[in-house]
CSV table of C-alpha atoms in Angstrom, one decimal:
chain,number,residue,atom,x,y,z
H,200,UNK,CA,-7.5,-42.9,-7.4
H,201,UNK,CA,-8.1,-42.5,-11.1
H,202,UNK,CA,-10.8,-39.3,-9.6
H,203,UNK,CA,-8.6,-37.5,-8.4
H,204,UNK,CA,-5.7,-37.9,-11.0
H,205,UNK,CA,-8.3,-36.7,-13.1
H,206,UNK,CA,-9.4,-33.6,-11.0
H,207,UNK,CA,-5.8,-33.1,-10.4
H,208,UNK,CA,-5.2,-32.9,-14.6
H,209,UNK,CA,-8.5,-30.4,-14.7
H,210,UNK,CA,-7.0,-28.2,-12.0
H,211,UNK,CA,-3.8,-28.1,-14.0
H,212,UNK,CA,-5.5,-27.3,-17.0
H,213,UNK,CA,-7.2,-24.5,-15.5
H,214,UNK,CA,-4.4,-22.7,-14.4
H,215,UNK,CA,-2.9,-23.7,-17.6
H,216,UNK,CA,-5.6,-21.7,-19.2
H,217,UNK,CA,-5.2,-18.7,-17.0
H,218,UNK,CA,-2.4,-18.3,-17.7
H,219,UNK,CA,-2.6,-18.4,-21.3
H,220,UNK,CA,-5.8,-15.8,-21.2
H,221,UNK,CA,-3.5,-13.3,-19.1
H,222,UNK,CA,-0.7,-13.8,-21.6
H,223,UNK,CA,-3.4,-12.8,-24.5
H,224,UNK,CA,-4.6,-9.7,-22.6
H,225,UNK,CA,-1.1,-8.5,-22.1
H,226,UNK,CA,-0.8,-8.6,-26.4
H,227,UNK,CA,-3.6,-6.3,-26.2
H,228,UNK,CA,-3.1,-2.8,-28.1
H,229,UNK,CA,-2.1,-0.1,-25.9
H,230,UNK,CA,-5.4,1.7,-26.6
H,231,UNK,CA,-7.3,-1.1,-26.2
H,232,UNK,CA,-5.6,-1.4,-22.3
H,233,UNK,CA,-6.0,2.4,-21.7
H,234,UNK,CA,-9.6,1.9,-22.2
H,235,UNK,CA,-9.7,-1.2,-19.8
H,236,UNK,CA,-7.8,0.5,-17.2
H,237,UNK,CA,-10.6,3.5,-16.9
H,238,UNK,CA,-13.0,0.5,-16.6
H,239,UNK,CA,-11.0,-0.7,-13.6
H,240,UNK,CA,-10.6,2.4,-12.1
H,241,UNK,CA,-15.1,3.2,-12.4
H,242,UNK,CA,-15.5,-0.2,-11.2
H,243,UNK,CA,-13.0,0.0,-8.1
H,244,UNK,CA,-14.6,3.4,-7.3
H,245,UNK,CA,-17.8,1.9,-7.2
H,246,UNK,CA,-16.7,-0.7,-4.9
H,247,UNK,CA,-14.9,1.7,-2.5
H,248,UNK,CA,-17.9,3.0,-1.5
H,249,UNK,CA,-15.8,5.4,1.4
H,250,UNK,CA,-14.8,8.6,-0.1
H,251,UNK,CA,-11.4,8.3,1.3
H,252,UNK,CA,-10.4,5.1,-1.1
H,253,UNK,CA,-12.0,7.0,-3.9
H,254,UNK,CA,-9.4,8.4,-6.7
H,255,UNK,CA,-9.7,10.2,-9.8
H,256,UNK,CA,-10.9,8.0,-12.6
H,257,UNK,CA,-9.3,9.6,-15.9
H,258,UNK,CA,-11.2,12.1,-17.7
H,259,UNK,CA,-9.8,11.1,-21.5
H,260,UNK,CA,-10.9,10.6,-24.7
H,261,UNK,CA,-11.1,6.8,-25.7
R,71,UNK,CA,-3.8,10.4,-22.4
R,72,UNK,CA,-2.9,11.3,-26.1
R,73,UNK,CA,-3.1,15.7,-24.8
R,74,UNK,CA,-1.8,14.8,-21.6
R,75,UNK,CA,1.4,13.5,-23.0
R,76,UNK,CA,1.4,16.3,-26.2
R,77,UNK,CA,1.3,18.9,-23.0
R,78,UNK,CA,4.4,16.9,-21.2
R,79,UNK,CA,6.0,17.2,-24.6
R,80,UNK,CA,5.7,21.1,-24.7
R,81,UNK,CA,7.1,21.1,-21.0
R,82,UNK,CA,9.9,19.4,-23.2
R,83,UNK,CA,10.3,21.6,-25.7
R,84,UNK,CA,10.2,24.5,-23.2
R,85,UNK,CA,13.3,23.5,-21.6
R,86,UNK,CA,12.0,22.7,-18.3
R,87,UNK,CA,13.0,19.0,-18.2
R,88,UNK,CA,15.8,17.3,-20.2
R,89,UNK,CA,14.5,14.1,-20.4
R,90,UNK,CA,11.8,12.1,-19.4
R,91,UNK,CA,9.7,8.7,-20.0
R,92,UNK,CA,6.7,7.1,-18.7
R,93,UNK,CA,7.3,4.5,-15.8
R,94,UNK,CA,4.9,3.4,-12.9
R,95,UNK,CA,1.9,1.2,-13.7
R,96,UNK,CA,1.5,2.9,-16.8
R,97,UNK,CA,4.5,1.7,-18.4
R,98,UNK,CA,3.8,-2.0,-17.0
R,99,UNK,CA,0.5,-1.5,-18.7
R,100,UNK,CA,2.3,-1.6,-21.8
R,101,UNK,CA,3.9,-4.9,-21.3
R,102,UNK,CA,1.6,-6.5,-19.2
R,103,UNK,CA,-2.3,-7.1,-19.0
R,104,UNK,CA,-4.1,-4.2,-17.6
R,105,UNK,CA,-3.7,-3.5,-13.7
R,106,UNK,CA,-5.3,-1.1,-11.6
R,107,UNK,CA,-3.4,2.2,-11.4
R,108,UNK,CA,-4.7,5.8,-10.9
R,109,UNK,CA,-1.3,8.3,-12.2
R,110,UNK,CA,0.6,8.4,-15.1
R,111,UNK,CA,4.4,8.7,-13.5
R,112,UNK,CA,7.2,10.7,-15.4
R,113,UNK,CA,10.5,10.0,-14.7
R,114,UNK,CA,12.9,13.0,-16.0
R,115,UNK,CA,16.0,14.4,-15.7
R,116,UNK,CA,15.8,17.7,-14.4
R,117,UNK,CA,18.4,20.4,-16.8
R,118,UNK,CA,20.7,20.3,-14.0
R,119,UNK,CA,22.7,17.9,-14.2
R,120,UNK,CA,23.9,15.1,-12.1
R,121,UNK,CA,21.5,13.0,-9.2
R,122,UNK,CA,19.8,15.3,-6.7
R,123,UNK,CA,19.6,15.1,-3.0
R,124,UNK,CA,15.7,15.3,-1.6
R,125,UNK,CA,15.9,18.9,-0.6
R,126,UNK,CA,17.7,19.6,-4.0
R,127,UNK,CA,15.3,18.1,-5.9
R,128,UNK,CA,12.1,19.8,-4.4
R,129,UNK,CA,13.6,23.4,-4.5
R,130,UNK,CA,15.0,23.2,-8.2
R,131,UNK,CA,13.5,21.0,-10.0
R,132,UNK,CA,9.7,20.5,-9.0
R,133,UNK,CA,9.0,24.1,-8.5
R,134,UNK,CA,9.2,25.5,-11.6
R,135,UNK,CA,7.2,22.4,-13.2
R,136,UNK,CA,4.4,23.8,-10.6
R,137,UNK,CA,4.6,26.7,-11.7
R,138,UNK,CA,4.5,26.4,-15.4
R,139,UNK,CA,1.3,24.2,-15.3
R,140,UNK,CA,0.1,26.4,-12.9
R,141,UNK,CA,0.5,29.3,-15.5
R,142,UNK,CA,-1.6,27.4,-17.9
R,143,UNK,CA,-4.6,27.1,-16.2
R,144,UNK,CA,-3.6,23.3,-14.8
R,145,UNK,CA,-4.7,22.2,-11.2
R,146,UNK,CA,-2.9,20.3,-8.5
R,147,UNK,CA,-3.9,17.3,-6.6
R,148,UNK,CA,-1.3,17.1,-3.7
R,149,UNK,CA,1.8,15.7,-5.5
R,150,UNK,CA,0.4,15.0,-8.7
R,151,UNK,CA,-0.4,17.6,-11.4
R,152,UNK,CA,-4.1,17.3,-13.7
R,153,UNK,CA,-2.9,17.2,-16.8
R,154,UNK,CA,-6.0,17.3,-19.3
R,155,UNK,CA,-7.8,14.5,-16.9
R,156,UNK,CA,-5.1,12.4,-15.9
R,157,UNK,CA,-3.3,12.5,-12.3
R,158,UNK,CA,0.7,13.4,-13.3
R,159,UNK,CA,3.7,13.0,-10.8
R,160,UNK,CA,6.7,14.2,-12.1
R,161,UNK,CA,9.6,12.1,-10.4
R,162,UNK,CA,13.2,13.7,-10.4
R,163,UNK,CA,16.1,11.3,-11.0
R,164,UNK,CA,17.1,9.9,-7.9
R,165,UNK,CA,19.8,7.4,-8.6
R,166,UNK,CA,21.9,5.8,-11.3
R,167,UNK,CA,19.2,3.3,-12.4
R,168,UNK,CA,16.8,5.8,-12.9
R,169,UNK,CA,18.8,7.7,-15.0
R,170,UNK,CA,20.1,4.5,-17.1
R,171,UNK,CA,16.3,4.2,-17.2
R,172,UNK,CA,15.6,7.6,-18.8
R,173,UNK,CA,18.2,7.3,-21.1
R,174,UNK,CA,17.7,4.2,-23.0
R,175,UNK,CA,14.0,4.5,-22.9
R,176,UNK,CA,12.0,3.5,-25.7
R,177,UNK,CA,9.4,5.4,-28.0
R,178,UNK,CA,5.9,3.5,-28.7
R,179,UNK,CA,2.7,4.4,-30.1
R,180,UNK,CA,-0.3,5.1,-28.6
R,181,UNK,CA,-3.0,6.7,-30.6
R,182,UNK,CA,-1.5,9.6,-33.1
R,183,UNK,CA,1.3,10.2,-31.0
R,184,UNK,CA,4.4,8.3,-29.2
R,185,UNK,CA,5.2,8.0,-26.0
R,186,UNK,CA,8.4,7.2,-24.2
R,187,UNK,CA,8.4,4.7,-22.1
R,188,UNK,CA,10.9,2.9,-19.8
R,189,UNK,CA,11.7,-1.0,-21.1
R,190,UNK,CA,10.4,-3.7,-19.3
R,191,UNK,CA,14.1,-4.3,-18.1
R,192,UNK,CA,14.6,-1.3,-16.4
R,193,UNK,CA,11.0,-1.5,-15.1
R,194,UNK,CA,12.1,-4.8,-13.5
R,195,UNK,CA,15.0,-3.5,-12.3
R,196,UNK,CA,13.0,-0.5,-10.5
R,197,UNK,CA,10.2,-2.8,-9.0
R,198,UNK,CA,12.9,-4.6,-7.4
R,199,UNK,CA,15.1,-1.2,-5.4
R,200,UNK,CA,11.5,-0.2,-4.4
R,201,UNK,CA,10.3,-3.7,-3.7
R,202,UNK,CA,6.6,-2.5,-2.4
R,203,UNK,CA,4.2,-5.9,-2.3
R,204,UNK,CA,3.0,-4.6,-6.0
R,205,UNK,CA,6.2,-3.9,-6.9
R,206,UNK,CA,6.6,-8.0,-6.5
R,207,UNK,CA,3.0,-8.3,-8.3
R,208,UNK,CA,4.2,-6.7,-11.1
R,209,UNK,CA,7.9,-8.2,-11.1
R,210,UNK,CA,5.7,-11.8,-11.2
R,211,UNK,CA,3.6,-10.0,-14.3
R,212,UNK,CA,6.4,-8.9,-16.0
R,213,UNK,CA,8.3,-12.0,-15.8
R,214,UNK,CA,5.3,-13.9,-16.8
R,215,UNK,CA,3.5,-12.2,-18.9
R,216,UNK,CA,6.3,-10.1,-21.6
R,217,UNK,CA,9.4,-10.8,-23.2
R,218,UNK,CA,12.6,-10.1,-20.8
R,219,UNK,CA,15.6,-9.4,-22.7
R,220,UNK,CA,17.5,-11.9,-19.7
R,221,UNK,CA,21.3,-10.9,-20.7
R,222,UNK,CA,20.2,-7.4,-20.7
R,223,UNK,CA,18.1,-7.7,-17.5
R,224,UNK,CA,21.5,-9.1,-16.0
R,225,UNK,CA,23.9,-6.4,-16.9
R,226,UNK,CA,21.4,-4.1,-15.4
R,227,UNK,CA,21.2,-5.8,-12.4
R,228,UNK,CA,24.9,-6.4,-11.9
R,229,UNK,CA,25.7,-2.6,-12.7
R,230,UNK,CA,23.1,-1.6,-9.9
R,231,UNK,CA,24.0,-4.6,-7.4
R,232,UNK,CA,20.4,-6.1,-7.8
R,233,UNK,CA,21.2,-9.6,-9.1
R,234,UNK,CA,21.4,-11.0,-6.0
R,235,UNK,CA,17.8,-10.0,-4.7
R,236,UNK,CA,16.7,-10.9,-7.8
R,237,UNK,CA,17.6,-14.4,-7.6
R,238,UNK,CA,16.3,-14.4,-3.8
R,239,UNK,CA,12.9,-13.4,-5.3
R,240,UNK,CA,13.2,-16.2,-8.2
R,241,UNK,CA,13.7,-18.5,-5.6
R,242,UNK,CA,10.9,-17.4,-3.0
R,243,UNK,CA,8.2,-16.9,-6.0
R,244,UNK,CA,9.6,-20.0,-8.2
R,245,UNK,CA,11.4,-22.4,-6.8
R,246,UNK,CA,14.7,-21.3,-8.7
């Protein structure tokens, strides 16, 4: 009983802590989320691998 | 993004559009942590006055927009416009909301220049009349993860009759 209180507490804080890390990635500079999204958008390219889920991955400065 | 929104600023200038502001998963990027998104969506209010029907809207307001970046040397991707390496789509005003929206939009910095953008209200607001599954994603991001001005969200959702779908989705998503 006292296990699974205790994996139940650790599960808690896990979510507890994701949503704290998505909080601090949302306080991010603008910029700083600009360049992220570009990395999103290469990386989800290069998983789509069909050229018909492929889009335009922004050609900008960062 | 910095040229693509300088070039949006000329259109501006130019006369071609009244108003606009940045909405779409662009604007959400502000508030929120980055999501996957491919355009850069401009709301505006076209010079002529008043909320446009569909057929108005694509005769009058779109085509000249076309043309003008056409002029410069600008390609188009089906709807959206390439606008110094970003995907564009110019959205008309289409209701009262939108143009609320456009109106009270805010300016923020990015890089050397400022961008208008729609406020996370309004944004809300939005997600909810188009209510696509990442419209609720990013209703649950915004609510989460950003500041919501809650009087303010409320007067905008009386005023466009969305209060009561809202509190649906508060109590499907959180129990209240």
């Amino acid at each position: 009983m006292e296990n699974k209180n205790f994996s139940n507490k650790k599960i808690d804080d896990l979510f507890k802590a994701k949503e704290e890390f998505h909080k601090k990635l949302a306080k991010l500079p603008f910029e700083e989320k600009i360049r992220i999204l570009v990395k999103l958008q290469k990386i989800a390219n290069n998983i789509n691998s069909s050229s018909s889920k492929k889009h335009n991955v922004w050609k900008i400065s960062l | 993004m910095e040229k693509t929104i300088k070039i949006i600023k000329e259109l501006q200038k130019e006369g071609l559009i009244k108003k606009y502001a940045v909405g779409g998963g662009i604007a959400t990027i502000f508030y929120v942590e980055p999501i996957l998104t491919y355009d850069l969506d401009i709301f505006f209010i076209p010079l002529s006055e008043g909320v446009l029907t569909e057929e108005q809207k694509e005769l009058i307001t779109l085509s000249p927009i076309y043309d003008w970046f056409r002029k410069k040397g600008y390609k188009s991707d089906k709807e959206h416009i390439i606008i110094e390496g970003v995907p564009v789509q110019f959205i008309p005003v289409y209701n009262e909301l939108i143009k609320d929206a456009i109106e009270d939009a805010v300016e923020v910095k990015y890089k050397n220049t400022m961008i208008i953008i729609l406020k996370a209200e309004y944004l809300l607001a939005i997600m909810l009349q188009t209510f696509r599954p990442k419209d609720k994603e990013r209703i649950i991001k915004l609510i989460d993860e950003t500041k919501i001005d809650n009087i303010f969200l409320t007067n905008i959702l009386q005023k466009h009759k969305l209060k009561e779908k809202f509190d649906k989705f508060k109590r499907i998503y959180y129990g209240k």
